[in-house]
Backbone as JSON Lines, residues from 0, in Angstrom:
{"i":0,"aa":"M","n":[25.99,6.33,-13.97],"ca":[26.35,6.37,-12.56],"c":[25.46,7.33,-11.78]}
{"i":1,"aa":"D","n":[24.64,8.1,-12.49],"ca":[23.74,9.03,-11.84],"c":[24.53,10.03,-10.95]}
{"i":2,"aa":"V","n":[25.6,10.59,-11.53],"ca":[26.4,11.56,-10.74],"c":[25.65,12.86,-10.55]}
{"i":3,"aa":"Q","n":[25.9,13.48,-9.4],"ca":[25.31,14.76,-9.06],"c":[26.42,15.81,-9.13]}
{"i":4,"aa":"P","n":[26.06,17.07,-9.34],"ca":[27.06,18.11,-9.56],"c":[28.14,18.23,-8.46]}
{"i":5,"aa":"N","n":[27.81,17.86,-7.23],"ca":[28.78,17.99,-6.15],"c":[29.37,16.66,-5.67]}
{"i":6,"aa":"D","n":[29.16,15.59,-6.44],"ca":[29.68,14.29,-6.05],"c":[31.21,14.25,-6.06]}
{"i":7,"aa":"H","n":[31.74,13.35,-5.22],"ca":[33.15,12.99,-5.23],"c":[33.24,11.61,-5.88]}
{"i":8,"aa":"V","n":[34.05,11.54,-6.94],"ca":[34.08,10.36,-7.83],"c":[35.5,9.8,-7.88]}
{"i":9,"aa":"L","n":[35.61,8.48,-7.92],"ca":[36.9,7.81,-8.02],"c":[36.93,6.93,-9.25]}
{"i":10,"aa":"E","n":[37.99,7.05,-10.06],"ca":[38.19,6.13,-11.17],"c":[39.39,5.24,-10.85]}
{"i":11,"aa":"I","n":[39.2,3.94,-11.04],"ca":[40.24,2.95,-10.87],"c":[40.81,2.64,-12.24]}
{"i":12,"aa":"G","n":[42.11,2.87,-12.43],"ca":[42.76,2.59,-13.71],"c":[42.41,3.63,-14.77]}
{"i":13,"aa":"F","n":[42.78,4.89,-14.53],"ca":[42.35,5.98,-15.39],"c":[43.07,6.06,-16.74]}
{"i":14,"aa":"G","n":[44.18,5.38,-16.91],"ca":[44.86,5.38,-18.21],"c":[45.21,6.77,-18.67]}
{"i":15,"aa":"H","n":[44.79,7.11,-19.88],"ca":[45.13,8.4,-20.51],"c":[44.38,9.58,-19.86]}
{"i":16,"aa":"G","n":[43.35,9.32,-19.09],"ca":[42.67,10.38,-18.35],"c":[41.42,10.94,-19.0]}
{"i":17,"aa":"R","n":[41.01,10.44,-20.13],"ca":[39.82,10.98,-20.81],"c":[38.55,10.83,-19.98]}
{"i":18,"aa":"T","n":[38.39,9.68,-19.32],"ca":[37.17,9.52,-18.54],"c":[37.2,10.34,-17.26]}
{"i":19,"aa":"V","n":[38.37,10.57,-16.71],"ca":[38.46,11.49,-15.56],"c":[38.03,12.88,-16.0]}
{"i":20,"aa":"E","n":[38.46,13.28,-17.16],"ca":[38.08,14.6,-17.71],"c":[36.56,14.7,-17.86]}
{"i":21,"aa":"R","n":[35.94,13.65,-18.41],"ca":[34.48,13.66,-18.56],"c":[33.77,13.65,-17.23]}
{"i":22,"aa":"A","n":[34.31,12.89,-16.29],"ca":[33.7,12.85,-14.95],"c":[33.78,14.24,-14.29]}
{"i":23,"aa":"A","n":[34.9,14.93,-14.44],"ca":[35.07,16.26,-13.87],"c":[34.06,17.24,-14.46]}
{"i":24,"aa":"A","n":[33.78,17.1,-15.75],"ca":[32.76,17.96,-16.39],"c":[31.38,17.67,-15.84]}
{"i":25,"aa":"A","n":[31.13,16.42,-15.44],"ca":[29.82,16.03,-14.92],"c":[29.62,16.44,-13.46]}
{"i":26,"aa":"V","n":[30.7,16.77,-12.76],"ca":[30.6,17.18,-11.35],"c":[31.3,18.54,-11.17]}
{"i":27,"aa":"P","n":[30.7,19.59,-11.73],"ca":[31.34,20.9,-11.7],"c":[31.57,21.47,-10.31]}
{"i":28,"aa":"E","n":[30.83,21.0,-9.33],"ca":[31.01,21.46,-7.95],"c":[31.63,20.36,-7.11]}
{"i":29,"aa":"G","n":[32.04,19.27,-7.72],"ca":[32.56,18.11,-7.0],"c":[34.05,17.94,-7.18]}
{"i":30,"aa":"F","n":[34.47,16.7,-7.12],"ca":[35.88,16.35,-7.12],"c":[36.02,14.98,-7.76]}
{"i":31,"aa":"V","n":[37.08,14.78,-8.52],"ca":[37.36,13.49,-9.16],"c":[38.79,13.07,-8.81]}
{"i":32,"aa":"A","n":[38.93,11.87,-8.33],"ca":[40.24,11.29,-8.06],"c":[40.43,10.08,-8.96]}
{"i":33,"aa":"G","n":[41.67,9.77,-9.23],"ca":[41.96,8.6,-10.02],"c":[43.22,7.91,-9.53]}
{"i":34,"aa":"V","n":[43.22,6.58,-9.62],"ca":[44.42,5.8,-9.31],"c":[44.74,4.91,-10.49]}
{"i":35,"aa":"D","n":[46.03,4.76,-10.74],"ca":[46.52,3.88,-11.8],"c":[47.87,3.34,-11.36]}
{"i":36,"aa":"L","n":[48.17,2.13,-11.75],"ca":[49.45,1.51,-11.41],"c":[50.61,1.95,-12.28]}
{"i":37,"aa":"S","n":[50.3,2.49,-13.46],"ca":[51.33,2.8,-14.43],"c":[51.87,4.22,-14.27]}
{"i":38,"aa":"D","n":[53.19,4.33,-14.07],"ca":[53.82,5.64,-14.02],"c":[53.6,6.41,-15.33]}
{"i":39,"aa":"D","n":[53.67,5.69,-16.44],"ca":[53.47,6.34,-17.75],"c":[52.06,6.94,-17.86]}
{"i":40,"aa":"M","n":[51.06,6.19,-17.41],"ca":[49.68,6.73,-17.5],"c":[49.49,7.89,-16.55]}
{"i":41,"aa":"V","n":[50.1,7.84,-15.37],"ca":[50.0,8.96,-14.44],"c":[50.61,10.22,-15.08]}
{"i":42,"aa":"R","n":[51.78,10.07,-15.7],"ca":[52.42,11.23,-16.37],"c":[51.55,11.76,-17.51]}
{"i":43,"aa":"M","n":[51.06,10.86,-18.34],"ca":[50.23,11.26,-19.5],"c":[48.95,11.98,-19.04]}
{"i":44,"aa":"A","n":[48.27,11.39,-18.11],"ca":[47.02,11.97,-17.64],"c":[47.25,13.27,-16.86]}
{"i":45,"aa":"T","n":[48.33,13.35,-16.12],"ca":[48.66,14.57,-15.38],"c":[48.89,15.73,-16.35]}
{"i":46,"aa":"K","n":[49.55,15.46,-17.42],"ca":[49.76,16.51,-18.44],"c":[48.42,16.92,-19.07]}
{"i":47,"aa":"R","n":[47.61,15.94,-19.42],"ca":[46.32,16.2,-20.06],"c":[45.39,17.02,-19.13]}
{"i":48,"aa":"L","n":[45.42,16.71,-17.83],"ca":[44.47,17.27,-16.89],"c":[45.06,18.37,-16.01]}
{"i":49,"aa":"A","n":[46.18,18.92,-16.42],"ca":[46.88,19.93,-15.6],"c":[45.99,21.05,-15.11]}
{"i":50,"aa":"P","n":[45.15,21.66,-15.96],"ca":[44.31,22.74,-15.45],"c":[43.32,22.3,-14.36]}
{"i":51,"aa":"L","n":[42.77,21.1,-14.49],"ca":[41.84,20.59,-13.5],"c":[42.57,20.23,-12.2]}
{"i":52,"aa":"I","n":[43.8,19.73,-12.33],"ca":[44.61,19.42,-11.15],"c":[44.99,20.7,-10.43]}
{"i":53,"aa":"E","n":[45.4,21.71,-11.19],"ca":[45.75,23.0,-10.59],"c":[44.56,23.65,-9.9]}
{"i":54,"aa":"A","n":[43.37,23.43,-10.44],"ca":[42.16,23.98,-9.83],"c":[41.66,23.14,-8.65]}
{"i":55,"aa":"R","n":[42.38,22.05,-8.36],"ca":[42.06,21.11,-7.27],"c":[40.68,20.45,-7.44]}
{"i":56,"aa":"R","n":[40.29,20.27,-8.7],"ca":[39.08,19.55,-8.99],"c":[39.36,18.09,-9.31]}
{"i":57,"aa":"V","n":[40.63,17.79,-9.6],"ca":[41.06,16.45,-9.95],"c":[42.37,16.15,-9.21]}
{"i":58,"aa":"E","n":[42.47,14.9,-8.78],"ca":[43.7,14.41,-8.18],"c":[44.03,13.05,-8.79]}
{"i":59,"aa":"L","n":[45.26,12.87,-9.22],"ca":[45.7,11.58,-9.78],"c":[46.82,11.03,-8.93]}
{"i":60,"aa":"R","n":[46.76,9.73,-8.67],"ca":[47.79,9.08,-7.86],"c":[48.2,7.77,-8.51]}
{"i":61,"aa":"R","n":[49.46,7.45,-8.34],"ca":[49.93,6.09,-8.7],"c":[49.65,5.25,-7.48]}
{"i":62,"aa":"A","n":[48.72,4.29,-7.64],"ca":[48.32,3.46,-6.53],"c":[47.69,2.19,-7.06]}
{"i":63,"aa":"D","n":[47.64,1.2,-6.18],"ca":[47.03,-0.09,-6.47],"c":[45.63,-0.07,-5.88]}
{"i":64,"aa":"S","n":[44.66,-0.52,-6.63],"ca":[43.27,-0.52,-6.13],"c":[43.06,-1.55,-5.02]}
{"i":65,"aa":"A","n":[44.02,-2.42,-4.77],"ca":[43.93,-3.35,-3.66],"c":[44.27,-2.66,-2.33]}
{"i":66,"aa":"Q","n":[44.8,-1.44,-2.42],"ca":[45.19,-0.68,-1.22],"c":[45.05,0.8,-1.54]}
{"i":67,"aa":"L","n":[43.84,1.29,-1.56],"ca":[43.57,2.66,-1.98],"c":[44.02,3.64,-0.92]}
{"i":68,"aa":"P","n":[44.61,4.77,-1.36],"ca":[45.12,5.78,-0.43],"c":[44.08,6.8,0.02]}
{"i":69,"aa":"Y","n":[42.87,6.32,0.32],"ca":[41.77,7.19,0.69],"c":[41.07,6.65,1.94]}
{"i":70,"aa":"D","n":[40.49,7.56,2.69],"ca":[39.73,7.18,3.88],"c":[38.44,6.48,3.51]}
{"i":71,"aa":"A","n":[37.95,5.69,4.42],"ca":[36.66,5.01,4.24],"c":[35.56,6.03,4.04]}
{"i":72,"aa":"G","n":[34.66,5.74,3.13],"ca":[33.51,6.61,2.87],"c":[33.83,7.92,2.17]}
{"i":73,"aa":"R","n":[34.95,7.98,1.5],"ca":[35.41,9.25,0.87],"c":[34.63,9.62,-0.41]}
{"i":74,"aa":"F","n":[34.08,8.63,-1.13],"ca":[33.5,8.87,-2.44],"c":[32.02,8.52,-2.53]}
{"i":75,"aa":"D","n":[31.3,9.32,-3.35],"ca":[29.9,9.05,-3.66],"c":[29.76,8.02,-4.78]}
{"i":76,"aa":"R","n":[30.68,8.05,-5.7],"ca":[30.65,7.19,-6.9],"c":[32.06,6.7,-7.17]}
{"i":77,"aa":"A","n":[32.14,5.52,-7.76],"ca":[33.41,4.98,-8.21],"c":[33.14,4.14,-9.46]}
{"i":78,"aa":"Y","n":[34.15,4.04,-10.29],"ca":[34.03,3.19,-11.47],"c":[35.41,2.63,-11.86]}
{"i":79,"aa":"A","n":[35.35,1.46,-12.49],"ca":[36.53,0.8,-12.99],"c":[36.15,0.17,-14.34]}
{"i":80,"aa":"L","n":[36.86,0.55,-15.37],"ca":[36.55,0.09,-16.71],"c":[37.68,-0.78,-17.22]}
{"i":81,"aa":"H","n":[37.39,-2.02,-17.49],"ca":[38.33,-2.97,-18.07],"c":[39.58,-3.13,-17.22]}
{"i":82,"aa":"T","n":[39.4,-3.24,-15.91],"ca":[40.52,-3.49,-15.02],"c":[40.38,-4.85,-14.34]}
{"i":83,"aa":"L","n":[39.18,-5.36,-14.24],"ca":[38.9,-6.61,-13.54],"c":[39.8,-7.73,-14.03]}
{"i":84,"aa":"Y","n":[40.11,-7.78,-15.3],"ca":[40.88,-8.88,-15.89],"c":[42.28,-9.03,-15.31]}
{"i":85,"aa":"F","n":[42.78,-7.92,-14.75],"ca":[44.17,-7.88,-14.32],"c":[44.35,-8.1,-12.82]}
{"i":86,"aa":"W","n":[43.26,-8.19,-12.08],"ca":[43.33,-8.33,-10.64],"c":[43.51,-9.79,-10.26]}
{"i":87,"aa":"S","n":[44.62,-10.11,-9.6],"ca":[44.86,-11.5,-9.22],"c":[43.89,-11.95,-8.13]}
{"i":88,"aa":"D","n":[43.41,-11.01,-7.32],"ca":[42.44,-11.31,-6.26],"c":[41.33,-10.27,-6.37]}
{"i":89,"aa":"P","n":[40.36,-10.47,-7.27],"ca":[39.34,-9.44,-7.51],"c":[38.56,-9.03,-6.25]}
{"i":90,"aa":"V","n":[38.28,-9.97,-5.39],"ca":[37.49,-9.64,-4.18],"c":[38.26,-8.64,-3.32]}
{"i":91,"aa":"R","n":[39.55,-8.8,-3.22],"ca":[40.37,-7.84,-2.44],"c":[40.23,-6.43,-3.0]}
{"i":92,"aa":"H","n":[40.32,-6.26,-4.31],"ca":[40.2,-4.95,-4.96],"c":[38.77,-4.4,-4.77]}
{"i":93,"aa":"L","n":[37.79,-5.27,-4.97],"ca":[36.41,-4.82,-4.84],"c":[36.06,-4.44,-3.41]}
{"i":94,"aa":"R","n":[36.6,-5.18,-2.43],"ca":[36.38,-4.79,-1.02],"c":[36.98,-3.43,-0.72]}
{"i":95,"aa":"E","n":[38.11,-3.17,-1.29],"ca":[38.77,-1.88,-1.06],"c":[37.99,-0.75,-1.69]}
{"i":96,"aa":"I","n":[37.46,-1.0,-2.88],"ca":[36.59,0.02,-3.52],"c":[35.34,0.24,-2.68]}
{"i":97,"aa":"H","n":[34.77,-0.85,-2.2],"ca":[33.59,-0.75,-1.34],"c":[33.89,0.06,-0.08]}
{"i":98,"aa":"R","n":[35.07,-0.13,0.47],"ca":[35.49,0.59,1.7],"c":[35.49,2.09,1.49]}
{"i":99,"aa":"V","n":[35.95,2.58,0.35],"ca":[36.08,4.02,0.15],"c":[34.79,4.68,-0.33]}
{"i":100,"aa":"L","n":[33.76,3.87,-0.61],"ca":[32.47,4.42,-0.99],"c":[31.66,4.77,0.25]}
{"i":101,"aa":"R","n":[30.91,5.83,0.17],"ca":[29.97,6.2,1.21],"c":[28.8,5.21,1.25]}
{"i":102,"aa":"P","n":[28.1,5.12,2.35],"ca":[26.87,4.32,2.35],"c":[25.95,4.81,1.22]}
{"i":103,"aa":"R","n":[25.39,3.89,0.52],"ca":[24.52,4.19,-0.66],"c":[25.31,4.72,-1.85]}
{"i":104,"aa":"G","n":[26.63,4.62,-1.78],"ca":[27.45,5.0,-2.93],"c":[27.22,4.03,-4.08]}
{"i":105,"aa":"R","n":[27.59,4.46,-5.26],"ca":[27.35,3.64,-6.45],"c":[28.69,3.31,-7.13]}
{"i":106,"aa":"F","n":[28.84,2.05,-7.52],"ca":[30.04,1.59,-8.21],"c":[29.64,0.98,-9.56]}
{"i":107,"aa":"V","n":[30.34,1.36,-10.6],"ca":[30.14,0.81,-11.93],"c":[31.41,0.08,-12.33]}
{"i":108,"aa":"L","n":[31.23,-1.19,-12.69],"ca":[32.34,-2.02,-13.14],"c":[32.1,-2.41,-14.59]}
{"i":109,"aa":"G","n":[32.88,-1.87,-15.48],"ca":[32.77,-2.19,-16.9],"c":[33.7,-3.33,-17.25]}
{"i":110,"aa":"F","n":[33.16,-4.35,-17.9],"ca":[34.0,-5.52,-18.25],"c":[33.37,-6.25,-19.44]}
{"i":111,"aa":"T","n":[34.2,-6.98,-20.12],"ca":[33.73,-7.86,-21.18],"c":[33.58,-9.26,-20.57]}
{"i":112,"aa":"P","n":[32.4,-9.85,-20.65],"ca":[32.19,-11.17,-20.05],"c":[32.98,-12.26,-20.75]}
{"i":113,"aa":"G","n":[33.27,-13.29,-19.99],"ca":[34.08,-14.4,-20.5],"c":[33.46,-15.17,-21.63]}
{"i":114,"aa":"D","n":[32.15,-15.06,-21.85],"ca":[31.53,-15.8,-22.94],"c":[31.59,-15.03,-24.27]}
{"i":115,"aa":"D","n":[32.31,-13.92,-24.32],"ca":[32.48,-13.17,-25.56],"c":[33.61,-13.8,-26.38]}
{"i":116,"aa":"P","n":[33.29,-14.48,-27.47],"ca":[34.32,-15.19,-28.22],"c":[35.37,-14.27,-28.87]}
{"i":117,"aa":"I","n":[34.98,-13.06,-29.21],"ca":[35.95,-12.13,-29.81],"c":[36.99,-11.73,-28.78]}
{"i":118,"aa":"A","n":[36.54,-11.43,-27.56],"ca":[37.47,-11.05,-26.5],"c":[38.42,-12.21,-26.19]}
{"i":119,"aa":"R","n":[37.85,-13.41,-26.08],"ca":[38.66,-14.58,-25.77],"c":[39.74,-14.82,-26.83]}
{"i":120,"aa":"A","n":[39.4,-14.6,-28.08],"ca":[40.33,-14.82,-29.18],"c":[41.36,-13.69,-29.28]}
{"i":121,"aa":"S","n":[40.97,-12.52,-28.86],"ca":[41.83,-11.33,-29.05],"c":[42.83,-11.08,-27.93]}
{"i":122,"aa":"F","n":[42.56,-11.61,-26.74],"ca":[43.37,-11.29,-25.6],"c":[43.89,-12.56,-24.95]}
{"i":123,"aa":"P","n":[45.21,-12.65,-24.71],"ca":[45.8,-13.9,-24.19],"c":[45.37,-14.21,-22.76]}
{"i":124,"aa":"D","n":[45.06,-15.47,-22.51],"ca":[44.68,-15.92,-21.17],"c":[45.83,-15.76,-20.17]}
{"i":125,"aa":"T","n":[47.04,-15.64,-20.67],"ca":[48.19,-15.49,-19.79],"c":[48.22,-14.08,-19.16]}
{"i":126,"aa":"V","n":[47.49,-13.13,-19.75],"ca":[47.45,-11.76,-19.26],"c":[46.08,-11.39,-18.71]}
{"i":127,"aa":"Y","n":[45.04,-11.81,-19.39],"ca":[43.66,-11.45,-19.05],"c":[42.94,-12.63,-18.41]}
{"i":128,"aa":"T","n":[42.19,-12.34,-17.34],"ca":[41.29,-13.31,-16.75],"c":[39.87,-12.84,-16.99]}
{"i":129,"aa":"F","n":[39.12,-13.57,-17.76],"ca":[37.74,-13.21,-18.05],"c":[36.79,-13.95,-17.1]}
{"i":130,"aa":"Y","n":[35.7,-13.26,-16.74],"ca":[34.72,-13.83,-15.84],"c":[33.34,-13.8,-16.5]}
{"i":131,"aa":"E","n":[32.54,-14.8,-16.21],"ca":[31.16,-14.81,-16.64],"c":[30.39,-13.79,-15.78]}
{"i":132,"aa":"T","n":[29.25,-13.32,-16.27],"ca":[28.5,-12.3,-15.51],"c":[28.06,-12.84,-14.15]}
{"i":133,"aa":"D","n":[27.67,-14.08,-14.03],"ca":[27.28,-14.62,-12.75],"c":[28.46,-14.66,-11.77]}
{"i":134,"aa":"Q","n":[29.66,-14.93,-12.31],"ca":[30.85,-14.89,-11.44],"c":[31.1,-13.47,-10.91]}
{"i":135,"aa":"V","n":[30.92,-12.49,-11.77],"ca":[31.13,-11.11,-11.35],"c":[30.11,-10.71,-10.3]}
{"i":136,"aa":"R","n":[28.9,-11.1,-10.5],"ca":[27.85,-10.85,-9.49],"c":[28.28,-11.44,-8.15]}
{"i":137,"aa":"G","n":[28.79,-12.66,-8.17],"ca":[29.26,-13.3,-6.94],"c":[30.43,-12.59,-6.31]}
{"i":138,"aa":"L","n":[31.38,-12.14,-7.12],"ca":[32.54,-11.4,-6.6],"c":[32.09,-10.1,-5.93]}
{"i":139,"aa":"L","n":[31.17,-9.4,-6.57],"ca":[30.66,-8.16,-5.99],"c":[29.94,-8.41,-4.68]}
{"i":140,"aa":"G","n":[29.15,-9.45,-4.62],"ca":[28.45,-9.78,-3.4],"c":[29.42,-10.15,-2.27]}
{"i":141,"aa":"E","n":[30.43,-10.93,-2.61],"ca":[31.43,-11.33,-1.63],"c":[32.2,-10.12,-1.08]}
{"i":142,"aa":"A","n":[32.32,-9.09,-1.9],"ca":[33.05,-7.87,-1.5],"c":[32.19,-6.91,-0.7]}
{"i":143,"aa":"G","n":[30.9,-7.22,-0.59],"ca":[30.04,-6.39,0.24],"c":[29.05,-5.52,-0.55]}
{"i":144,"aa":"F","n":[29.07,-5.6,-1.87],"ca":[28.14,-4.82,-2.67],"c":[26.76,-5.48,-2.66]}
{"i":145,"aa":"G","n":[25.71,-4.71,-2.45],"ca":[24.36,-5.21,-2.51],"c":[23.65,-4.58,-3.69]}
{"i":146,"aa":"D","n":[22.47,-5.07,-3.97],"ca":[21.68,-4.52,-5.06],"c":[22.47,-4.41,-6.36]}
{"i":147,"aa":"V","n":[23.03,-5.54,-6.78],"ca":[23.86,-5.59,-7.98],"c":[22.98,-5.73,-9.2]}
{"i":148,"aa":"T","n":[23.17,-4.85,-10.16],"ca":[22.47,-4.91,-11.44],"c":[23.52,-5.09,-12.53]}
{"i":149,"aa":"I","n":[23.32,-6.04,-13.39],"ca":[24.24,-6.25,-14.52],"c":[23.49,-5.88,-15.79]}
{"i":150,"aa":"I","n":[24.07,-4.98,-16.55],"ca":[23.5,-4.55,-17.81],"c":[24.43,-5.05,-18.92]}
{"i":151,"aa":"R","n":[23.91,-5.87,-19.77],"ca":[24.76,-6.43,-20.85],"c":[24.57,-5.61,-22.11]}
{"i":152,"aa":"R","n":[25.64,-5.14,-22.63],"ca":[25.61,-4.39,-23.9],"c":[26.51,-5.11,-24.88]}
{"i":153,"aa":"D","n":[25.94,-5.64,-25.91],"ca":[26.73,-6.32,-26.93],"c":[27.35,-5.3,-27.88]}
{"i":154,"aa":"V","n":[28.61,-5.5,-28.21],"ca":[29.31,-4.61,-29.13],"c":[28.77,-4.84,-30.52]}
{"i":155,"aa":"G","n":[28.62,-3.74,-31.29],"ca":[28.14,-3.85,-32.65],"c":[26.67,-3.78,-32.71]}
């Protein structure tokens, strides 16, 4: 993500909070916020990150990425790892992420592409929606993201 020490960073779907913790270490003069829909994950991550929260270097909120509780242009960087599959309207979520990024902000979307046979076999289609890389490129473009680069990393 090419984070700088004073960047403001947003994680969508922070889960247990480990990546928020790593992001906070990467921006020692900055700020990291996270949103997650799960009350359980918010409680777990809040406990894990209590010192960073108390120091006001991290903020965690229970929120939906389709309606982020932040002003436009609030963040330099944002990332969402393995959340795309659960969004019923991905463009809506991506537009909202785009809205809270500053001009020239950077967004990283981590996902397993739909052509991965292991993922398809391991995760039920009734819960997960997988997208091909070209589809994701199109979703990002429709949401307002320009200069989209897709880096494919095969597991194993």
